[in-house]
Coordinates of C-alpha atoms in Angstrom, one line a residue:
Chain A
M1 CA 73.7 135.6 111.1
A2 CA 70.9 133.9 109.3
R3 CA 71.7 131.0 107.0
R4 CA 70.5 130.8 103.5
N5 CA 68.1 127.9 102.8
T6 CA 68.0 125.8 99.7
R7 CA 65.4 128.1 98.1
G8 CA 67.7 131.0 98.4
S9 CA 65.7 132.9 101.0
L10 CA 67.0 133.9 104.4
N11 CA 65.8 131.3 106.8
P12 CA 64.5 133.0 110.0
N13 CA 64.7 129.7 111.9
S14 CA 68.5 129.5 111.7
E15 CA 70.7 130.4 114.6
S16 CA 74.4 130.9 114.8
V17 CA 74.6 131.1 118.6
L18 CA 76.0 127.8 119.7
L19 CA 77.3 126.5 122.9
M20 CA 79.0 123.5 121.4
P21 CA 78.3 122.4 117.8
V22 CA 78.2 118.8 116.5
P23 CA 81.7 118.2 115.0
D24 CA 81.7 118.8 111.2
N25 CA 83.4 115.5 110.4
L26 CA 80.8 113.3 112.2
E27 CA 77.6 112.5 110.3
F28 CA 74.5 110.4 110.7
F29 CA 73.9 107.6 108.1
I30 CA 70.7 105.6 107.9
D31 CA 70.1 102.5 105.9
P32 CA 66.5 101.3 106.5
S33 CA 67.0 98.2 104.4
R34 CA 69.5 97.0 107.1
C35 CA 66.9 97.4 109.9
I36 CA 66.0 94.1 111.6
G37 CA 63.2 95.7 113.8
C38 CA 64.9 94.7 117.1
Q39 CA 63.8 97.9 118.8
A40 CA 67.1 98.5 120.5
C41 CA 67.1 102.1 119.1
I42 CA 63.7 102.7 120.8
Q43 CA 64.9 101.7 124.2
A44 CA 68.2 103.5 123.9
C45 CA 66.6 106.7 122.6
S46 CA 64.6 107.1 125.7
E47 CA 67.8 107.3 127.7
C48 CA 68.9 110.5 126.0
D49 CA 69.1 113.4 128.4
T50 CA 67.4 116.0 126.2
H51 CA 64.2 114.0 126.1
K52 CA 64.7 111.5 128.9
G53 CA 62.1 108.8 129.3
Q54 CA 60.6 109.5 125.9
S55 CA 61.6 107.7 122.7
M56 CA 61.8 109.8 119.6
I57 CA 62.5 107.0 117.2
Q58 CA 59.7 106.1 114.8
L59 CA 59.9 102.4 114.0
D60 CA 57.3 100.9 111.7
W61 CA 56.5 97.8 109.9
V62 CA 56.2 98.9 106.3
D63 CA 53.5 96.4 105.5
R64 CA 53.0 94.1 108.5
A65 CA 50.8 91.6 106.7
Q66 CA 53.0 91.2 103.6
S67 CA 56.6 91.7 104.6
T68 CA 59.1 91.7 107.4
Q69 CA 60.5 95.0 106.3
T70 CA 60.8 97.6 109.1
V71 CA 61.8 101.2 108.9
P72 CA 63.5 103.2 111.6
V73 CA 63.1 107.0 111.1
V74 CA 65.1 109.6 113.0
C75 CA 64.9 113.3 112.2
M76 CA 66.7 113.9 108.9
H77 CA 67.6 117.5 109.9
C78 CA 66.5 119.2 106.7
E79 CA 68.5 122.2 105.4
S80 CA 65.2 124.0 104.9
P81 CA 63.1 122.4 107.6
T82 CA 59.4 122.4 106.7
C83 CA 58.5 121.7 110.3
A84 CA 60.2 124.9 111.4
E85 CA 58.8 127.1 108.7
V86 CA 55.2 126.0 109.2
C87 CA 55.5 126.5 112.9
P88 CA 53.3 129.5 113.8
A89 CA 55.0 130.0 117.2
D90 CA 58.6 130.1 115.8
A91 CA 59.4 127.3 118.3
I92 CA 61.7 125.1 116.1
K93 CA 65.2 126.4 115.5
R94 CA 68.0 125.0 113.3
T95 CA 71.4 125.6 114.9
G96 CA 74.4 126.6 112.9
D97 CA 75.7 123.1 112.8
G98 CA 72.6 122.0 110.8
V99 CA 70.7 120.3 113.7
V100 CA 67.0 121.1 113.8
Q101 CA 66.3 121.3 117.5
T102 CA 63.2 120.0 119.1
A103 CA 60.5 122.6 119.9
R104 CA 61.4 125.3 122.4
K105 CA 59.3 124.5 125.4
P106 CA 58.1 128.1 126.2
R107 CA 57.0 128.7 122.7
C108 CA 55.4 125.5 121.4
I109 CA 51.7 125.9 121.3
A110 CA 51.0 122.2 120.3
C111 CA 49.3 123.1 117.0
N112 CA 50.5 119.9 115.3
N113 CA 51.5 121.7 112.1
C114 CA 55.1 120.2 112.3
V115 CA 53.8 116.7 112.9
L116 CA 51.6 116.9 109.8
A117 CA 54.0 118.8 107.6
C118 CA 57.3 116.9 108.1
P119 CA 57.9 115.1 104.9
F120 CA 59.6 112.2 106.8
G121 CA 56.8 111.9 109.4
V122 CA 59.2 112.4 112.3
P123 CA 57.8 114.8 115.1
K124 CA 55.6 113.5 117.9
M125 CA 53.0 115.5 119.8
N126 CA 52.8 115.2 123.5
T127 CA 49.2 116.3 123.9
G128 CA 49.2 116.5 127.7
M129 CA 52.3 118.6 127.8
N130 CA 51.2 120.8 124.9
L131 CA 54.6 120.1 123.4
M132 CA 56.0 118.7 120.1
M133 CA 59.0 116.5 120.7
K134 CA 61.4 115.1 118.1
C135 CA 64.8 113.6 117.6
D136 CA 67.6 116.2 118.1
M137 CA 70.4 113.8 117.3
C138 CA 70.9 113.3 121.0
Y139 CA 72.4 116.8 121.1
D140 CA 73.9 116.4 124.6
R141 CA 76.0 113.5 123.1
A142 CA 76.5 114.5 119.5
S143 CA 77.7 117.9 120.4
V144 CA 80.6 116.4 122.3
G145 CA 81.5 113.9 119.6
L146 CA 79.6 110.9 121.0
K147 CA 77.3 108.7 119.0
P148 CA 73.5 109.4 119.4
M149 CA 72.0 106.7 121.6
C150 CA 70.2 104.9 118.7
A151 CA 73.4 104.7 116.6
S152 CA 75.4 103.4 119.6
V153 CA 73.2 100.4 120.0
C154 CA 71.9 99.5 116.5
P155 CA 73.2 95.9 115.9
S156 CA 72.9 96.1 112.1
Q157 CA 74.1 99.7 111.9
A158 CA 71.0 100.7 110.0
L159 CA 71.5 103.8 112.1
A160 CA 75.1 104.7 112.1
F161 CA 77.1 107.8 113.2
G162 CA 80.7 108.4 112.2
T163 CA 82.9 109.9 109.5
R164 CA 82.4 109.5 105.7
E165 CA 85.8 107.7 105.6
E166 CA 84.6 105.1 108.1
M167 CA 81.4 104.5 106.1
A168 CA 83.3 104.2 102.8
R169 CA 85.6 101.6 104.4
L170 CA 82.8 99.6 106.1
R171 CA 80.3 99.7 103.2
P172 CA 82.3 99.7 100.0
S173 CA 79.2 99.0 97.8
A174 CA 77.2 102.0 99.3
R175 CA 77.5 105.7 99.3
P176 CA 75.6 108.4 101.2
A177 CA 72.9 110.6 99.7
N178 CA 71.0 113.4 101.2
T179 CA 68.6 114.7 98.6
F180 CA 65.0 113.6 98.6
Q181 CA 62.1 114.2 96.2
F182 CA 58.6 114.8 97.4
G183 CA 56.4 115.5 94.4
A184 CA 57.8 118.8 93.0
Q185 CA 59.7 119.6 96.2
T186 CA 63.4 118.7 96.6
I187 CA 64.6 118.5 100.2
R188 CA 68.2 118.3 101.3
T189 CA 69.1 116.9 104.7
K190 CA 72.0 116.8 107.1
V191 CA 71.4 113.1 107.8
N192 CA 72.4 110.8 104.9
I193 CA 70.7 107.7 103.6
M194 CA 72.8 104.9 102.0
I195 CA 72.2 104.2 98.4
P196 CA 74.2 101.9 96.0
R197 CA 77.6 103.2 95.1
D198 CA 76.8 102.8 91.4
S199 CA 73.3 104.3 91.7
P200 CA 72.7 106.4 88.6
T201 CA 70.8 109.0 90.7
D202 CA 71.7 111.0 93.8
I203 CA 68.1 111.6 94.6
V204 CA 65.8 109.3 96.6
D205 CA 62.4 109.9 95.0
V206 CA 60.0 109.1 97.9
T207 CA 56.7 110.0 96.3
S208 CA 57.3 107.9 93.2
S209 CA 57.6 104.9 95.5
M210 CA 54.4 105.5 97.5
Y211 CA 52.4 102.8 95.9
E212 CA 55.2 100.2 95.5
P213 CA 55.0 97.0 97.6
A214 CA 57.1 96.4 100.6
L215 CA 60.4 94.6 100.2
G216 CA 60.2 90.8 100.3
C217 CA 56.4 90.7 100.1
E218 CA 56.6 87.8 97.5
L219 CA 58.4 85.6 100.0
L220 CA 55.4 85.3 102.2
D221 CA 52.5 83.4 100.8
G222 CA 49.0 84.6 100.7
L223 CA 47.7 82.1 103.2
F224 CA 50.0 83.5 105.9
A225 CA 49.0 87.0 105.1
E226 CA 45.4 86.1 105.4
S227 CA 45.8 84.5 108.7
L228 CA 47.5 87.7 109.9
Y229 CA 44.6 89.7 108.8
E230 CA 42.1 87.4 110.6
G231 CA 44.2 87.4 113.8
Chain B
M1 CA 60.3 149.8 104.1
T2 CA 58.4 146.6 103.3
R3 CA 54.6 146.4 103.7
E4 CA 55.0 144.1 106.7
V5 CA 57.4 146.5 108.5
S6 CA 55.0 149.4 107.7
I7 CA 52.1 147.6 109.2
A8 CA 54.0 146.5 112.3
T9 CA 55.4 150.0 112.8
S10 CA 52.0 151.6 112.5
W11 CA 50.6 149.2 115.1
G12 CA 53.6 149.8 117.4
V13 CA 53.3 153.6 117.2
G14 CA 49.5 153.5 117.5
L15 CA 49.5 151.3 120.6
T16 CA 52.3 153.3 122.2
L17 CA 50.4 156.6 121.6
A18 CA 47.2 155.0 123.0
L19 CA 49.1 153.9 126.1
G20 CA 50.5 157.5 126.4
A21 CA 47.0 158.9 126.2
L22 CA 45.7 156.5 128.8
I23 CA 48.6 157.5 131.1
V24 CA 47.6 161.2 130.7
A25 CA 43.9 160.4 131.2
G26 CA 44.3 157.9 134.1
S27 CA 46.6 160.2 136.0
R28 CA 44.2 163.1 135.5
N29 CA 46.4 165.2 133.3
L30 CA 49.5 163.9 135.1
A31 CA 48.3 165.4 138.4
H32 CA 48.9 162.0 140.1
F33 CA 51.9 161.1 137.9
D34 CA 55.0 160.5 140.0
A35 CA 57.8 162.4 138.2
A36 CA 60.4 160.3 139.9
L37 CA 59.1 157.3 138.0
V38 CA 59.3 158.9 134.5
A39 CA 62.2 156.6 133.4
Y40 CA 60.1 153.6 134.2
T41 CA 57.2 155.1 132.1
F42 CA 59.4 155.7 129.1
S43 CA 60.9 152.2 129.3
I44 CA 57.4 150.7 129.4
L45 CA 56.4 152.8 126.4
F46 CA 59.5 151.6 124.5
A47 CA 58.6 148.0 125.5
T48 CA 55.1 148.6 124.3
F49 CA 56.3 149.7 120.9
G50 CA 58.8 146.8 120.7
L51 CA 56.4 144.1 121.7
T52 CA 53.6 145.4 119.4
Y53 CA 56.1 145.6 116.5
R54 CA 57.3 142.1 117.0
Y55 CA 53.9 140.7 117.6
A56 CA 52.6 142.4 114.4
M57 CA 55.5 141.0 112.4
W58 CA 54.9 137.6 113.9
L59 CA 51.3 137.6 113.0
Q60 CA 52.1 138.3 109.4
R61 CA 54.2 135.1 109.0
P62 CA 52.1 132.7 106.8
P63 CA 51.5 130.0 109.4
T64 CA 50.7 132.5 112.2
A65 CA 48.4 134.5 110.0
V66 CA 46.4 131.4 109.0
Y67 CA 46.1 130.2 112.6
W68 CA 45.2 133.7 113.8
R69 CA 42.4 134.0 111.3
R70 CA 41.2 130.4 111.7
G71 CA 41.3 130.7 115.5
W72 CA 38.9 133.6 115.6
Q73 CA 36.7 132.0 112.9
V74 CA 36.3 128.7 114.8
F75 CA 35.8 130.5 118.1
F76 CA 32.8 132.5 116.7
R77 CA 31.6 129.6 114.5
S78 CA 27.8 129.2 114.7
G79 CA 26.8 126.5 117.1
W80 CA 30.1 126.5 118.9
R81 CA 30.1 129.9 120.6
L82 CA 28.6 128.9 123.9
R83 CA 30.7 125.8 124.1
N84 CA 33.9 127.7 123.1
A85 CA 33.2 130.3 125.8
G86 CA 33.0 127.6 128.5
T87 CA 36.1 125.9 127.1
W88 CA 37.9 129.3 127.1
F89 CA 37.2 129.9 130.7
R90 CA 38.1 126.3 131.7
R91 CA 41.4 126.5 129.8
L92 CA 42.2 129.9 131.1
V93 CA 42.1 128.6 134.6
S94 CA 43.7 125.2 134.1
E95 CA 46.3 126.0 131.4
F96 CA 47.2 129.6 132.1
L97 CA 46.4 130.4 135.8
A98 CA 47.4 126.9 137.1
N99 CA 50.0 126.0 134.4
R100 CA 48.6 122.4 134.1
F101 CA 50.5 121.6 131.0
I102 CA 53.9 122.6 132.6
F103 CA 53.1 120.4 135.6
Q104 CA 52.6 117.5 133.0
R105 CA 56.1 118.2 131.7
N106 CA 57.6 118.0 135.1
R107 CA 56.3 118.8 138.5
L108 CA 59.3 120.8 139.6
R109 CA 59.2 122.8 136.4
G110 CA 55.5 123.5 137.0
I111 CA 56.2 124.8 140.5
T112 CA 59.1 126.9 139.2
H113 CA 57.1 128.5 136.5
L114 CA 54.1 129.0 138.8
L115 CA 56.3 130.9 141.3
I116 CA 57.9 133.1 138.7
M117 CA 54.7 133.7 136.8
W118 CA 52.6 134.7 139.8
G119 CA 55.5 136.8 141.3
C120 CA 55.7 138.7 138.0
L121 CA 52.0 139.1 137.6
I122 CA 51.6 140.5 141.2
A123 CA 54.5 142.8 140.6
V124 CA 53.1 144.1 137.3
A125 CA 49.7 144.5 138.8
I126 CA 51.1 146.8 141.4
T127 CA 53.9 148.6 139.6
F128 CA 52.3 149.5 136.3
P129 CA 49.2 151.3 137.7
L130 CA 51.5 153.2 140.2
V131 CA 54.0 154.2 137.5
F132 CA 51.2 155.3 135.1
G133 CA 49.6 157.4 137.9
W134 CA 46.5 155.2 137.6
L135 CA 46.6 154.2 141.2
H136 CA 47.6 156.3 144.2
F137 CA 46.8 156.3 147.9
Q138 CA 45.7 159.3 149.9
P139 CA 44.8 160.0 153.5
V140 CA 41.1 160.5 154.2
A141 CA 40.2 164.0 155.2
G142 CA 38.8 164.0 158.7
D143 CA 40.2 160.5 159.7
L144 CA 43.9 160.3 159.4
S145 CA 43.9 156.7 160.4
L146 CA 42.4 155.8 157.1
Y147 CA 43.9 155.5 153.6
E148 CA 42.0 155.7 150.4
A149 CA 42.9 153.9 147.2
V150 CA 42.2 156.0 144.1
I151 CA 42.1 154.3 140.7
F152 CA 41.9 156.3 137.5
G153 CA 40.9 159.3 139.7
F154 CA 38.0 157.5 141.4
P155 CA 38.1 156.6 145.1
V156 CA 37.6 152.8 145.3
F157 CA 38.1 151.6 148.9
R158 CA 39.4 152.7 152.3
F159 CA 41.4 150.9 154.9
P160 CA 43.2 151.7 158.2
H161 CA 46.9 152.3 157.6
E162 CA 47.8 150.3 160.7
S163 CA 45.9 147.2 159.5
A164 CA 46.8 143.8 158.1
V165 CA 45.3 144.8 154.8
A166 CA 47.6 147.8 154.6
F167 CA 50.6 145.7 155.6
F168 CA 49.7 143.2 152.9
L169 CA 49.1 145.8 150.2
F170 CA 52.1 148.0 150.9
H171 CA 54.4 145.0 150.9
G172 CA 52.9 143.5 147.8
L173 CA 56.2 143.8 145.9
V174 CA 58.0 142.1 148.7
W175 CA 55.7 139.0 148.5
A176 CA 56.2 139.1 144.7
S177 CA 60.0 139.1 145.2
F178 CA 59.9 136.1 147.4
L179 CA 57.9 134.2 144.8
V180 CA 60.2 135.2 141.9
I181 CA 63.5 134.6 143.8
A182 CA 62.3 131.1 144.9
G183 CA 61.3 130.3 141.3
V184 CA 64.6 131.7 139.9
M185 CA 66.6 129.6 142.3
L186 CA 64.7 126.4 141.2
A187 CA 65.2 127.3 137.6
M188 CA 68.9 127.9 138.1
R189 CA 69.3 124.7 140.0
R190 CA 67.7 122.7 137.1
R191 CA 69.9 124.5 134.5
M192 CA 73.0 123.7 136.5
R193 CA 72.2 120.1 137.2
E194 CA 70.5 118.7 134.1
E195 CA 72.7 117.5 131.3
G196 CA 70.0 117.8 128.7
A197 CA 69.4 121.5 129.6
A198 CA 73.2 122.1 129.7
A199 CA 73.5 120.9 126.1
L200 CA 70.8 123.2 124.8
Q201 CA 70.7 126.3 126.9
R202 CA 72.1 129.6 125.8
F203 CA 73.1 132.6 127.9
A204 CA 70.9 135.3 126.2
E205 CA 67.9 133.1 125.9
D206 CA 67.9 131.1 129.1
F207 CA 70.1 132.8 131.7
M208 CA 69.6 136.4 131.0
P209 CA 65.9 136.5 131.9
L210 CA 66.6 134.7 135.2
I211 CA 69.4 137.0 136.0
L212 CA 67.3 140.1 135.3
L213 CA 64.4 138.8 137.4
F214 CA 66.7 138.0 140.2
A215 CA 68.4 141.4 140.1
V216 CA 65.0 143.2 140.1
S217 CA 63.7 141.2 143.0
L218 CA 66.9 141.4 145.1
T219 CA 67.4 145.2 144.6
G220 CA 63.7 145.7 145.4
L221 CA 64.1 143.8 148.6
M222 CA 67.2 145.8 149.4
L223 CA 65.1 149.0 149.2
T224 CA 62.6 147.6 151.7
A225 CA 65.5 146.5 154.0
S226 CA 67.1 149.9 153.7
Y227 CA 64.1 151.9 154.8
T228 CA 62.7 149.4 157.3
W229 CA 65.8 148.3 159.3
M230 CA 68.7 150.5 158.2
K231 CA 67.3 154.0 158.5
G232 CA 67.5 154.5 154.7
Y233 CA 71.2 153.6 154.4
G234 CA 72.3 153.7 150.8
Y235 CA 68.7 154.2 149.7
T236 CA 69.4 156.5 146.7
F237 CA 72.1 154.2 145.4
I238 CA 69.9 151.2 145.7
A239 CA 66.9 153.0 144.1
I240 CA 69.1 153.9 141.1
L241 CA 70.3 150.3 140.9
H242 CA 66.8 149.0 141.1
A243 CA 65.6 151.4 138.4
I244 CA 68.4 150.2 136.1
T245 CA 67.5 146.5 136.6
V246 CA 63.8 147.1 136.1
I247 CA 64.3 149.3 133.1
G248 CA 66.7 146.8 131.6
T249 CA 64.1 144.1 132.1
F250 CA 61.4 146.2 130.3
L251 CA 63.8 147.0 127.5
W252 CA 64.6 143.2 127.1
L253 CA 60.9 142.2 127.0
P254 CA 60.4 142.4 123.2
F255 CA 63.7 140.6 122.4
G256 CA 64.2 137.5 124.5
K257 CA 62.4 134.7 126.2
F258 CA 59.9 137.1 127.8
F259 CA 58.1 137.4 124.5
H260 CA 56.6 133.9 125.1
I261 CA 54.3 135.7 127.6
F262 CA 52.6 137.3 124.6
Q263 CA 52.8 134.4 122.2
R264 CA 51.5 131.8 124.5
P265 CA 47.8 132.8 124.5
A266 CA 47.8 131.6 120.8
Q267 CA 47.5 128.2 122.4
M268 CA 43.9 129.0 123.1
G269 CA 43.1 129.5 119.4
V270 CA 44.9 126.3 118.6
G271 CA 42.7 124.4 121.1
F272 CA 39.5 125.7 119.4
Y273 CA 40.9 124.9 116.0
K274 CA 41.5 121.3 117.0
D275 CA 38.2 120.9 118.8
V276 CA 36.3 122.1 115.7
G277 CA 38.5 120.2 113.3
R278 CA 38.0 116.9 115.3
A279 CA 34.2 117.3 115.0
E280 CA 34.2 118.1 111.3
A281 CA 35.3 116.5 108.0
K282 CA 38.4 114.2 108.3
A283 CA 41.3 114.0 105.9
C284 CA 41.8 110.5 104.6
C285 CA 45.3 109.4 103.7
R286 CA 45.6 108.9 100.0
G287 CA 48.1 106.1 100.6
C288 CA 46.4 103.8 103.1
G289 CA 42.9 105.4 103.0
H290 CA 42.6 106.0 106.8
A291 CA 41.5 109.3 108.3
F292 CA 44.4 110.9 110.1
T293 CA 43.5 114.5 110.9
S294 CA 41.0 117.2 110.0
R295 CA 40.4 118.1 106.4
M296 CA 40.6 121.8 107.5
H297 CA 44.1 121.3 108.9
V298 CA 45.4 119.6 105.8
E299 CA 44.0 122.3 103.5
D300 CA 45.3 125.1 105.7
L301 CA 48.8 123.5 105.7
M302 CA 48.8 123.2 102.0
E303 CA 48.0 127.0 101.8
V304 CA 50.8 127.8 104.3
E305 CA 53.3 125.6 102.4
R306 CA 52.4 127.3 99.1
K307 CA 52.9 130.7 100.6
L308 CA 56.2 129.6 102.0
G309 CA 57.4 128.5 98.6
Y310 CA 57.2 124.7 99.2
R311 CA 56.0 122.6 96.2
Y312 CA 54.7 119.3 97.6
E313 CA 52.2 118.9 94.8
I314 CA 52.5 115.5 93.1
P315 CA 51.0 116.0 89.7
G316 CA 49.5 113.1 87.8
T317 CA 48.8 111.0 90.9
E318 CA 45.7 110.4 92.9
A319 CA 47.4 111.8 96.0
E320 CA 47.7 115.2 94.2
H321 CA 49.6 116.7 97.2
Y322 CA 52.0 115.1 99.6
Q323 CA 50.0 116.7 102.5
W324 CA 47.3 114.1 101.8
I325 CA 49.7 111.3 102.8
C326 CA 49.6 110.4 106.5
P327 CA 52.9 110.4 108.5
S328 CA 53.1 106.6 108.8
C329 CA 52.8 106.2 105.0
R330 CA 55.5 108.8 104.5
R331 CA 57.9 106.8 106.7
A332 CA 57.0 103.6 104.9
S333 CA 57.5 105.3 101.5
L334 CA 61.0 106.4 102.5
A335 CA 62.0 102.9 103.2
I336 CA 60.5 101.5 100.0
A337 CA 62.1 104.3 97.9
Q338 CA 65.5 103.4 99.4
G339 CA 64.9 99.7 99.1
L340 CA 64.0 100.1 95.4
L341 CA 67.4 101.7 94.7
W342 CA 68.9 98.5 96.0
R343 CA 66.7 96.3 93.9
G344 CA 68.6 93.4 92.4
R345 CA 71.7 94.3 94.5
R346 CA 70.7 92.9 97.9
G347 CA 69.1 89.4 98.2
G348 CA 69.3 89.0 94.4
V349 CA 65.5 88.7 94.0
P350 CA 64.1 91.5 91.8
L351 CA 60.8 92.7 93.1
E352 CA 57.8 92.8 90.9
A353 CA 56.3 96.2 91.1
D354 CA 52.6 96.0 92.2
A355 CA 50.3 98.8 91.4
R356 CA 48.1 98.3 94.5
A357 CA 48.4 100.6 97.5
I358 CA 50.4 99.3 100.4
S359 CA 48.3 98.5 103.4
M360 CA 48.6 100.6 106.5
P361 CA 52.1 100.5 108.1
V362 CA 51.9 99.4 111.7
R363 CA 54.5 100.3 114.3
V364 CA 56.6 97.4 115.3
N365 CA 56.5 98.4 118.9
R366 CA 52.8 98.8 119.3
G367 CA 51.7 97.8 122.7
M368 CA 55.2 97.4 124.1
G369 CA 55.3 100.6 126.2
E370 CA 56.5 103.1 123.6
G371 CA 53.1 104.0 122.1
P372 CA 51.9 107.4 121.1
L373 CA 52.7 110.4 123.3
G374 CA 49.2 111.7 123.1
V375 CA 45.8 111.5 121.6
E376 CA 46.9 113.2 118.5
D377 CA 49.7 110.8 117.8
A378 CA 47.2 108.0 118.1
E379 CA 45.1 109.7 115.5
N380 CA 47.9 110.8 113.2
F381 CA 50.0 107.7 113.3
Y382 CA 47.5 104.9 114.0
P383 CA 44.4 106.0 112.2

């Protein structure tokens, strides 16, 4: 049975056939502002059996010259996945538990639509293999109740996997949100991002922050920034 | 009935009727049509309708429609035709006939797919013309040691029936079975051993096609064994069993994994689209200013997204549309947006908003062994 997406239409990319779904009570929580850029997630990610040897984590400096801020991005598993809907080959499927699976190998024609359309910049394109690859929440682990590899090694728990109760207990000043604004488009996701508990809004407005400076940029002086540019 | 369904149904009926007409014409008004194979013929006709219907529906999806149109446009673009024709031939050999891209995924998977693909191609090349009455063999009048192959009613070539050529030709389906069975065994082995595959595979999508191919090949070999070594023991039963497996496979063609056989050639169009896009105007990120893909691709994606009901427009900003922002800037923006919600709560230093654009985000792991997976990632993520 197809699942209704957030825009009210039947989503042809949903599937109800599941071998073993990710348990309902376990959720993924990301908090980029806790990231220390240690790269443990990158190394752990490539150990996952569903994409072994290839790391699906996207870890960036936000503004290398001005700030130490880093951002780890995993697939947010949108309720209405843009990547799947713009896929001309119908290669990306969202299973009934809300996980947007990586591209089906026989179908993916490597058009790069998903890479360019994903609002979070998640999918990667393996050009030689003619195959899009992306985070699938370590489906071999998450579907049996284990933490995805990245969440199991993240020392600052910027990437965390557990129950809502655990998160409420461990982070009393934060609460999860899963609604994002990109221009006029609202996207809801299975993966949560942590926002202040007393935040007046439930929506993380990504596009309104596009031209804001990285966190902590005023802590580095201009001289240091210049030397980085010259180096 | 929606417009899409009407179009798909029309194409399905049209192509099925066309195939029916070709069967009548190719078998010379059914003179060479083998009535014993009529069930095979009708199952193929059904599969033709199903495949055409699904293909036509698929082509009408907004992203597929755009790529279909653009693929042909760029293939026939002035100044590119000769180059595209050469590229087409090269990719046909390396990507399709030799499965190069699957070997890049994994060598064993490449061998597996090559065995199954060539086994099926050989089997189809033999079976379909025989079933349709397009091909038959007849003794040559005056020299009964010779056989003559007749295609579409025209004699094509002769060969001695006690020759290596005859042995090779008449056992074509046996060789095809050997290839398919070996491939299916390798595929099954992988599916039973790999934990990644075990987590994602499903019976109907992943096992059913393998079981069908195995059943077809095995019952086909049993027929050969029956008439070669067992004096035809159980032949009728085996023939019916074989017919059931083959017809089942044909009926399954439009629904399951086999449909990728018909989708996959779209990869060619995508290749031309990328080639032309790479040589023409670039799209520059309206966050960091770097070129990250072709302008054509961004504009096409915006059209597709609009048709799908997405509204990524950002009115009142210089970006205008979120599609003009490169993937790296999108990831950086997510972190900044979340960080701003915590302004004044963590670290206690309120940040002064600065109206300037952020400089290009740079991956923290650059040069440490986890770089881009391909040329395109290098372009899209590190422009």
